[in-house]
Amino acid sequence: MVQFFILQHRVKSTFNPLSEVVAMASNIVLSNTDYKVVGTRPIRHDGTDKVTGRAKYGGDFSASDLLHGKVLRSPHAHANIKSIDISKALAYPGVKAIITGQDMPVTKMDSPGRTARFASDNVMARSKALYKGHPVAAIAAISTHVADSAATLITVEYEVLPQFMTVQEAMKEGAKPVHEDVTTTELGERTDKVSNVASHMRFEQGDIEAGFAKADVIVEHEFNTATVHQGYI
């Protein structure tokens, strides 16, 4: 960046031929002090506007002819959706459109893009809510107030299903499957077993029993961690 600005300044001020400009750029030598920032007081050109409130953010601007959205979400973590009635909400003044899971494309589980199926299910619930807060319907209206009011007019009939609070509960034999068409891949082999275990893998190294036999102290405990984004920016 520093080389570019120096080069730009010289080009504007001298009108040198391109060959001379390239030669000048190759002779520019910058020391480490030119890049030093820590310990200095750089000028924040946007600082005054931000601390005085003059700076404009996205929320400070409004455009005409915009539609506002509202998403109706499932209050249940696991439930069959028996029916959705959007007729009253669709007739509400100011409502332009309403979509449900029936309006969304379906990716089959046996398609090459199997992972896309899970993404397809998560966009909007169809016949089943898979988690609390799963989108059930989306409303487009002329204002947020109209969209909020219309959402209260949508009637959803649920059949609440067993909810699992731990992985162990979900993996138990006989546990109600969240995805009815997910079969378990057992040690690399596809099976016809429908369960909440999508895949069972095993990694082994060394003789575990021999290691325990030689150990002076054995500590056994169970540890749980939250979901973490790797390299989250």
PDB file of C-alpha atoms in Angstrom:
ATOM      1  CA  MET A   1       0.000   0.000   0.000  1.00  0.00           C
ATOM      2  CA  VAL A   2       2.809   2.439   0.876  1.00  0.00           C
ATOM      3  CA  GLN A   3       4.665   1.628  -2.338  1.00  0.00           C
ATOM      4  CA  PHE A   4       1.480   2.152  -4.353  1.00  0.00           C
ATOM      5  CA  PHE A   5       0.776   5.596  -2.903  1.00  0.00           C
ATOM      6  CA  ILE A   6       4.382   6.757  -3.376  1.00  0.00           C
ATOM      7  CA  LEU A   7       4.337   5.479  -6.938  1.00  0.00           C
ATOM      8  CA  GLN A   8       0.966   7.110  -7.604  1.00  0.00           C
ATOM      9  CA  HIS A   9       2.238  10.446  -6.293  1.00  0.00           C
ATOM     10  CA  ARG A  10       5.263  10.363  -8.555  1.00  0.00           C
ATOM     11  CA  VAL A  11       3.232   9.403 -11.616  1.00  0.00           C
ATOM     12  CA  LYS A  12       0.838  12.302 -11.075  1.00  0.00           C
ATOM     13  CA  SER A  13       3.555  14.831 -10.450  1.00  0.00           C
ATOM     14  CA  THR A  14       6.151  14.018 -13.123  1.00  0.00           C
ATOM     15  CA  PHE A  15       4.440  12.273 -16.085  1.00  0.00           C
ATOM     16  CA  ASN A  16       7.353   9.883 -16.452  1.00  0.00           C
ATOM     17  CA  PRO A  17       7.242   7.143 -19.089  1.00  0.00           C
ATOM     18  CA  LEU A  18       6.123   3.729 -17.845  1.00  0.00           C
ATOM     19  CA  SER A  19       9.641   2.311 -18.004  1.00  0.00           C
ATOM     20  CA  GLU A  20      10.902   5.064 -15.681  1.00  0.00           C
ATOM     21  CA  VAL A  21       7.982   4.545 -13.309  1.00  0.00           C
ATOM     22  CA  VAL A  22       8.768   0.829 -13.045  1.00  0.00           C
ATOM     23  CA  ALA A  23      12.426   1.631 -12.442  1.00  0.00           C
ATOM     24  CA  MET A  24      11.519   4.102  -9.681  1.00  0.00           C
ATOM     25  CA  ALA A  25       9.225   1.563  -8.009  1.00  0.00           C
ATOM     26  CA  SER A  26      11.962  -1.053  -7.961  1.00  0.00           C
ATOM     27  CA  ASN A  27      14.307   1.377  -6.211  1.00  0.00           C
ATOM     28  CA  ILE A  28      11.900   2.241  -3.378  1.00  0.00           C
ATOM     29  CA  VAL A  29      13.228   0.856  -0.115  1.00  0.00           C
ATOM     30  CA  LEU A  30      11.029   0.925   2.981  1.00  0.00           C
ATOM     31  CA  SER A  31      12.371   0.301   6.454  1.00  0.00           C
ATOM     32  CA  ASN A  32      10.601  -1.536   9.261  1.00  0.00           C
ATOM     33  CA  THR A  33       9.780   1.787  10.908  1.00  0.00           C
ATOM     34  CA  ASP A  34       7.516   2.666   7.971  1.00  0.00           C
ATOM     35  CA  TYR A  35       5.131  -0.097   9.064  1.00  0.00           C
ATOM     36  CA  LYS A  36       5.296   0.494  12.826  1.00  0.00           C
ATOM     37  CA  VAL A  37       1.860   0.953  14.378  1.00  0.00           C
ATOM     38  CA  VAL A  38       2.128  -0.364  17.937  1.00  0.00           C
ATOM     39  CA  GLY A  39       3.051   2.454  20.290  1.00  0.00           C
ATOM     40  CA  THR A  40       1.955   5.196  17.893  1.00  0.00           C
ATOM     41  CA  ARG A  41      -1.184   7.344  17.844  1.00  0.00           C
ATOM     42  CA  PRO A  42      -2.582   6.895  14.320  1.00  0.00           C
ATOM     43  CA  ILE A  43      -5.216   9.351  13.172  1.00  0.00           C
ATOM     44  CA  ARG A  44      -8.718   7.877  13.017  1.00  0.00           C
ATOM     45  CA  HIS A  45     -10.307   9.903  10.263  1.00  0.00           C
ATOM     46  CA  ASP A  46     -13.729   8.494  11.133  1.00  0.00           C
ATOM     47  CA  GLY A  47     -13.279   8.925  14.884  1.00  0.00           C
ATOM     48  CA  THR A  48     -14.890  12.343  15.284  1.00  0.00           C
ATOM     49  CA  ASP A  49     -18.039  11.360  13.389  1.00  0.00           C
ATOM     50  CA  LYS A  50     -18.435   8.196  15.449  1.00  0.00           C
ATOM     51  CA  VAL A  51     -17.964   9.726  18.892  1.00  0.00           C
ATOM     52  CA  THR A  52     -20.230  12.687  18.092  1.00  0.00           C
ATOM     53  CA  GLY A  53     -22.991  10.576  16.568  1.00  0.00           C
ATOM     54  CA  ARG A  54     -22.699  12.052  13.084  1.00  0.00           C
ATOM     55  CA  ALA A  55     -21.592   8.762  11.519  1.00  0.00           C
ATOM     56  CA  LYS A  56     -24.260   6.979   9.500  1.00  0.00           C
ATOM     57  CA  TYR A  57     -24.858   3.245   9.808  1.00  0.00           C
ATOM     58  CA  GLY A  58     -27.096   0.891   7.870  1.00  0.00           C
ATOM     59  CA  GLY A  59     -29.932   1.360  10.328  1.00  0.00           C
ATOM     60  CA  ASP A  60     -29.868   5.128   9.757  1.00  0.00           C
ATOM     61  CA  PHE A  61     -30.976   4.790   6.144  1.00  0.00           C
ATOM     62  CA  SER A  62     -34.415   3.908   4.856  1.00  0.00           C
ATOM     63  CA  ALA A  63     -35.589   3.295   1.317  1.00  0.00           C
ATOM     64  CA  SER A  64     -39.058   3.464  -0.147  1.00  0.00           C
ATOM     65  CA  ASP A  65     -41.093   0.504  -1.418  1.00  0.00           C
ATOM     66  CA  LEU A  66     -39.434  -2.015   0.889  1.00  0.00           C
ATOM     67  CA  LEU A  67     -41.094  -5.137   2.243  1.00  0.00           C
ATOM     68  CA  HIS A  68     -40.474  -6.268   5.805  1.00  0.00           C
ATOM     69  CA  GLY A  69     -40.133  -9.893   6.851  1.00  0.00           C
ATOM     70  CA  LYS A  70     -41.267 -11.870   9.873  1.00  0.00           C
ATOM     71  CA  VAL A  71     -40.494 -15.516  10.592  1.00  0.00           C
ATOM     72  CA  LEU A  72     -42.874 -17.655  12.630  1.00  0.00           C
ATOM     73  CA  ARG A  73     -40.906 -20.300  14.548  1.00  0.00           C
ATOM     74  CA  SER A  74     -41.773 -23.547  16.265  1.00  0.00           C
ATOM     75  CA  PRO A  75     -42.083 -23.368  20.065  1.00  0.00           C
ATOM     76  CA  HIS A  76     -41.282 -27.100  20.249  1.00  0.00           C
ATOM     77  CA  ALA A  77     -37.919 -28.830  19.851  1.00  0.00           C
ATOM     78  CA  HIS A  78     -39.425 -31.907  18.177  1.00  0.00           C
ATOM     79  CA  ALA A  79     -42.937 -32.038  16.771  1.00  0.00           C
ATOM     80  CA  ASN A  80     -44.911 -33.185  13.768  1.00  0.00           C
ATOM     81  CA  ILE A  81     -46.672 -30.365  11.938  1.00  0.00           C
ATOM     82  CA  LYS A  82     -50.215 -31.595  11.404  1.00  0.00           C
ATOM     83  CA  SER A  83     -51.480 -28.488   9.619  1.00  0.00           C
ATOM     84  CA  ILE A  84     -50.736 -24.825   8.936  1.00  0.00           C
ATOM     85  CA  ASP A  85     -53.544 -22.347   8.212  1.00  0.00           C
ATOM     86  CA  ILE A  86     -52.278 -19.073   6.726  1.00  0.00           C
ATOM     87  CA  SER A  87     -55.580 -17.895   5.229  1.00  0.00           C
ATOM     88  CA  LYS A  88     -56.330 -15.213   7.842  1.00  0.00           C
ATOM     89  CA  ALA A  89     -52.782 -13.911   7.815  1.00  0.00           C
ATOM     90  CA  LEU A  90     -52.699 -13.812   4.019  1.00  0.00           C
ATOM     91  CA  ALA A  91     -55.912 -11.749   3.990  1.00  0.00           C
ATOM     92  CA  TYR A  92     -54.560  -9.252   6.535  1.00  0.00           C
ATOM     93  CA  PRO A  93     -54.196  -5.748   4.999  1.00  0.00           C
ATOM     94  CA  GLY A  94     -50.620  -5.030   4.021  1.00  0.00           C
ATOM     95  CA  VAL A  95     -49.476  -8.648   3.752  1.00  0.00           C
ATOM     96  CA  LYS A  96     -47.929  -9.338   0.351  1.00  0.00           C
ATOM     97  CA  ALA A  97     -46.851 -12.976   0.597  1.00  0.00           C
ATOM     98  CA  ILE A  98     -46.470 -15.920   2.981  1.00  0.00           C
ATOM     99  CA  ILE A  99     -44.427 -19.061   2.418  1.00  0.00           C
ATOM    100  CA  THR A 100     -44.220 -22.333   4.341  1.00  0.00           C
ATOM    101  CA  GLY A 101     -42.080 -25.422   4.018  1.00  0.00           C
ATOM    102  CA  GLN A 102     -44.408 -26.714   1.308  1.00  0.00           C
ATOM    103  CA  ASP A 103     -43.184 -23.916  -0.956  1.00  0.00           C
ATOM    104  CA  MET A 104     -39.512 -24.903  -0.598  1.00  0.00           C
ATOM    105  CA  PRO A 105     -37.636 -27.379  -2.836  1.00  0.00           C
ATOM    106  CA  VAL A 106     -36.840 -30.817  -1.429  1.00  0.00           C
ATOM    107  CA  THR A 107     -33.476 -32.576  -1.641  1.00  0.00           C
ATOM    108  CA  LYS A 108     -33.857 -36.346  -1.395  1.00  0.00           C
ATOM    109  CA  MET A 109     -31.765 -38.221   1.149  1.00  0.00           C
ATOM    110  CA  ASP A 110     -30.509 -40.699  -1.466  1.00  0.00           C
ATOM    111  CA  SER A 111     -29.275 -37.925  -3.772  1.00  0.00           C
ATOM    112  CA  PRO A 112     -25.518 -37.366  -4.277  1.00  0.00           C
ATOM    113  CA  GLY A 113     -25.718 -34.191  -2.203  1.00  0.00           C
ATOM    114  CA  ARG A 114     -26.871 -35.924   0.987  1.00  0.00           C
ATOM    115  CA  THR A 115     -25.634 -33.094   3.192  1.00  0.00           C
ATOM    116  CA  ALA A 116     -27.727 -30.691   1.134  1.00  0.00           C
ATOM    117  CA  ARG A 117     -30.781 -32.582   2.362  1.00  0.00           C
ATOM    118  CA  PHE A 118     -30.092 -31.535   5.929  1.00  0.00           C
ATOM    119  CA  ALA A 119     -29.614 -27.928   4.806  1.00  0.00           C
ATOM    120  CA  SER A 120     -32.882 -28.197   2.886  1.00  0.00           C
ATOM    121  CA  ASP A 121     -34.711 -29.397   6.000  1.00  0.00           C
ATOM    122  CA  ASN A 122     -33.233 -26.666   8.165  1.00  0.00           C
ATOM    123  CA  VAL A 123     -34.256 -23.749   5.948  1.00  0.00           C
ATOM    124  CA  MET A 124     -37.914 -24.212   6.817  1.00  0.00           C
ATOM    125  CA  ALA A 125     -39.857 -26.976   8.564  1.00  0.00           C
ATOM    126  CA  ARG A 126     -42.115 -29.082   6.385  1.00  0.00           C
ATOM    127  CA  SER A 127     -43.857 -31.967   8.098  1.00  0.00           C
ATOM    128  CA  LYS A 128     -41.730 -31.817  11.250  1.00  0.00           C
ATOM    129  CA  ALA A 129     -40.092 -29.188  13.460  1.00  0.00           C
ATOM    130  CA  LEU A 130     -36.566 -30.404  14.181  1.00  0.00           C
ATOM    131  CA  TYR A 131     -35.610 -27.909  16.888  1.00  0.00           C
ATOM    132  CA  LYS A 132     -37.073 -25.097  18.965  1.00  0.00           C
ATOM    133  CA  GLY A 133     -37.122 -22.002  16.787  1.00  0.00           C
ATOM    134  CA  HIS A 134     -37.298 -23.935  13.514  1.00  0.00           C
ATOM    135  CA  PRO A 135     -38.900 -21.589  10.917  1.00  0.00           C
ATOM    136  CA  VAL A 136     -42.444 -22.656  10.102  1.00  0.00           C
ATOM    137  CA  ALA A 137     -43.663 -19.726   7.998  1.00  0.00           C
ATOM    138  CA  ALA A 138     -42.261 -16.468   6.620  1.00  0.00           C
ATOM    139  CA  ILE A 139     -44.288 -13.308   6.017  1.00  0.00           C
ATOM    140  CA  ALA A 140     -43.566 -10.369   3.710  1.00  0.00           C
ATOM    141  CA  ALA A 141     -45.539  -7.213   4.526  1.00  0.00           C
ATOM    142  CA  ILE A 142     -45.440  -3.443   4.074  1.00  0.00           C
ATOM    143  CA  SER A 143     -44.180  -2.862   7.625  1.00  0.00           C
ATOM    144  CA  THR A 144     -42.773  -4.733  10.588  1.00  0.00           C
ATOM    145  CA  HIS A 145     -45.951  -4.021  12.553  1.00  0.00           C
ATOM    146  CA  VAL A 146     -48.146  -5.570   9.863  1.00  0.00           C
ATOM    147  CA  ALA A 147     -45.855  -8.606   9.637  1.00  0.00           C
ATOM    148  CA  ASP A 148     -45.919  -9.062  13.415  1.00  0.00           C
ATOM    149  CA  SER A 149     -49.711  -8.859  13.523  1.00  0.00           C
ATOM    150  CA  ALA A 150     -50.107 -11.288  10.630  1.00  0.00           C
ATOM    151  CA  ALA A 151     -47.867 -13.831  12.361  1.00  0.00           C
ATOM    152  CA  THR A 152     -50.331 -14.046  15.240  1.00  0.00           C
ATOM    153  CA  LEU A 153     -53.055 -15.048  12.764  1.00  0.00           C
ATOM    154  CA  ILE A 154     -51.244 -18.147  11.511  1.00  0.00           C
ATOM    155  CA  THR A 155     -52.569 -21.328  13.104  1.00  0.00           C
ATOM    156  CA  VAL A 156     -50.228 -24.303  13.420  1.00  0.00           C
ATOM    157  CA  GLU A 157     -51.320 -27.672  14.804  1.00  0.00           C
ATOM    158  CA  TYR A 158     -48.444 -29.613  16.357  1.00  0.00           C
ATOM    159  CA  GLU A 159     -48.069 -33.182  17.567  1.00  0.00           C
ATOM    160  CA  VAL A 160     -45.334 -32.881  20.176  1.00  0.00           C
ATOM    161  CA  LEU A 161     -42.755 -35.689  20.031  1.00  0.00           C
ATOM    162  CA  PRO A 162     -40.143 -36.860  22.564  1.00  0.00           C
ATOM    163  CA  GLN A 163     -37.327 -34.359  23.004  1.00  0.00           C
ATOM    164  CA  PHE A 164     -33.760 -35.374  23.778  1.00  0.00           C
ATOM    165  CA  MET A 165     -31.616 -33.126  25.934  1.00  0.00           C
ATOM    166  CA  THR A 166     -28.424 -35.198  25.687  1.00  0.00           C
ATOM    167  CA  VAL A 167     -26.628 -37.106  22.954  1.00  0.00           C
ATOM    168  CA  GLN A 168     -26.819 -40.276  25.026  1.00  0.00           C
ATOM    169  CA  GLU A 169     -30.623 -40.098  25.162  1.00  0.00           C
ATOM    170  CA  ALA A 170     -30.862 -39.558  21.415  1.00  0.00           C
ATOM    171  CA  MET A 171     -28.573 -42.534  20.662  1.00  0.00           C
ATOM    172  CA  LYS A 172     -30.444 -45.048  22.830  1.00  0.00           C
ATOM    173  CA  GLU A 173     -32.068 -48.045  21.169  1.00  0.00           C
ATOM    174  CA  GLY A 174     -35.697 -47.292  20.423  1.00  0.00           C
ATOM    175  CA  ALA A 175     -35.283 -43.511  20.633  1.00  0.00           C
ATOM    176  CA  LYS A 176     -37.643 -41.650  18.310  1.00  0.00           C
ATOM    177  CA  PRO A 177     -35.667 -40.702  15.159  1.00  0.00           C
ATOM    178  CA  VAL A 178     -35.501 -37.005  14.374  1.00  0.00           C
ATOM    179  CA  HIS A 179     -35.049 -37.822  10.673  1.00  0.00           C
ATOM    180  CA  GLU A 180     -37.233 -40.763   9.689  1.00  0.00           C
ATOM    181  CA  ASP A 181     -35.168 -41.559   6.586  1.00  0.00           C
ATOM    182  CA  VAL A 182     -31.661 -41.374   8.060  1.00  0.00           C
ATOM    183  CA  THR A 183     -29.993 -44.786   8.246  1.00  0.00           C
ATOM    184  CA  THR A 184     -26.854 -45.525  10.234  1.00  0.00           C
ATOM    185  CA  THR A 185     -23.510 -46.041   8.519  1.00  0.00           C
ATOM    186  CA  GLU A 186     -21.834 -48.650  10.743  1.00  0.00           C
ATOM    187  CA  LEU A 187     -18.030 -48.675  10.531  1.00  0.00           C
ATOM    188  CA  GLY A 188     -18.119 -47.587   6.898  1.00  0.00           C
ATOM    189  CA  GLU A 189     -20.990 -49.882   5.855  1.00  0.00           C
ATOM    190  CA  ARG A 190     -24.436 -48.504   5.011  1.00  0.00           C
ATOM    191  CA  THR A 191     -27.235 -50.247   6.910  1.00  0.00           C
ATOM    192  CA  ASP A 192     -31.027 -50.103   6.816  1.00  0.00           C
ATOM    193  CA  LYS A 193     -31.201 -49.211  10.514  1.00  0.00           C
ATOM    194  CA  VAL A 194     -33.114 -45.981  11.120  1.00  0.00           C
ATOM    195  CA  SER A 195     -31.779 -44.127  14.156  1.00  0.00           C
ATOM    196  CA  ASN A 196     -30.411 -40.808  15.347  1.00  0.00           C
ATOM    197  CA  VAL A 197     -26.866 -42.080  14.738  1.00  0.00           C
ATOM    198  CA  ALA A 198     -25.911 -41.051  11.222  1.00  0.00           C
ATOM    199  CA  SER A 199     -22.480 -42.648  11.299  1.00  0.00           C
ATOM    200  CA  HIS A 200     -20.477 -44.843  13.702  1.00  0.00           C
ATOM    201  CA  MET A 201     -16.685 -44.640  13.348  1.00  0.00           C
ATOM    202  CA  ARG A 202     -13.928 -46.142  15.484  1.00  0.00           C
ATOM    203  CA  PHE A 203     -10.260 -45.188  15.793  1.00  0.00           C
ATOM    204  CA  GLU A 204      -7.914 -47.451  17.733  1.00  0.00           C
ATOM    205  CA  GLN A 205      -4.199 -47.381  18.462  1.00  0.00           C
ATOM    206  CA  GLY A 206      -2.134 -49.500  20.829  1.00  0.00           C
ATOM    207  CA  ASP A 207      -3.290 -51.893  23.548  1.00  0.00           C
ATOM    208  CA  ILE A 208      -5.708 -49.989  25.786  1.00  0.00           C
ATOM    209  CA  GLU A 209      -6.162 -52.795  28.315  1.00  0.00           C
ATOM    210  CA  ALA A 210      -2.402 -53.204  28.709  1.00  0.00           C
ATOM    211  CA  GLY A 211      -2.064 -49.474  29.273  1.00  0.00           C
ATOM    212  CA  PHE A 212      -4.691 -49.524  32.017  1.00  0.00           C
ATOM    213  CA  ALA A 213      -3.011 -52.514  33.654  1.00  0.00           C
ATOM    214  CA  LYS A 214       0.317 -50.675  33.895  1.00  0.00           C
ATOM    215  CA  ALA A 215      -1.163 -47.363  35.065  1.00  0.00           C
ATOM    216  CA  ASP A 216      -0.607 -46.281  38.668  1.00  0.00           C
ATOM    217  CA  VAL A 217      -3.767 -44.154  38.679  1.00  0.00           C
ATOM    218  CA  ILE A 218      -6.845 -44.296  36.455  1.00  0.00           C
ATOM    219  CA  VAL A 219      -9.112 -41.251  36.265  1.00  0.00           C
ATOM    220  CA  GLU A 220     -12.400 -41.585  34.411  1.00  0.00           C
ATOM    221  CA  HIS A 221     -14.663 -38.630  33.707  1.00  0.00           C
ATOM    222  CA  GLU A 222     -17.029 -37.334  31.059  1.00  0.00           C
ATOM    223  CA  PHE A 223     -16.407 -33.952  29.456  1.00  0.00           C
ATOM    224  CA  ASN A 224     -18.825 -31.865  27.406  1.00  0.00           C
ATOM    225  CA  THR A 225     -17.959 -28.921  25.182  1.00  0.00           C
ATOM    226  CA  ALA A 226     -20.099 -26.431  23.338  1.00  0.00           C
ATOM    227  CA  THR A 227     -20.201 -26.147  19.556  1.00  0.00           C
ATOM    228  CA  VAL A 228     -17.228 -24.138  18.306  1.00  0.00           C
ATOM    229  CA  HIS A 229     -16.642 -22.482  14.933  1.00  0.00           C
ATOM    230  CA  GLN A 230     -13.105 -23.166  13.773  1.00  0.00           C
ATOM    231  CA  GLY A 231     -11.414 -20.041  12.451  1.00  0.00           C
ATOM    232  CA  TYR A 232     -14.524 -17.963  13.006  1.00  0.00           C
ATOM    233  CA  ILE A 233     -14.032 -14.463  11.578  1.00  0.00           C
TER     234      ILE A 233
END
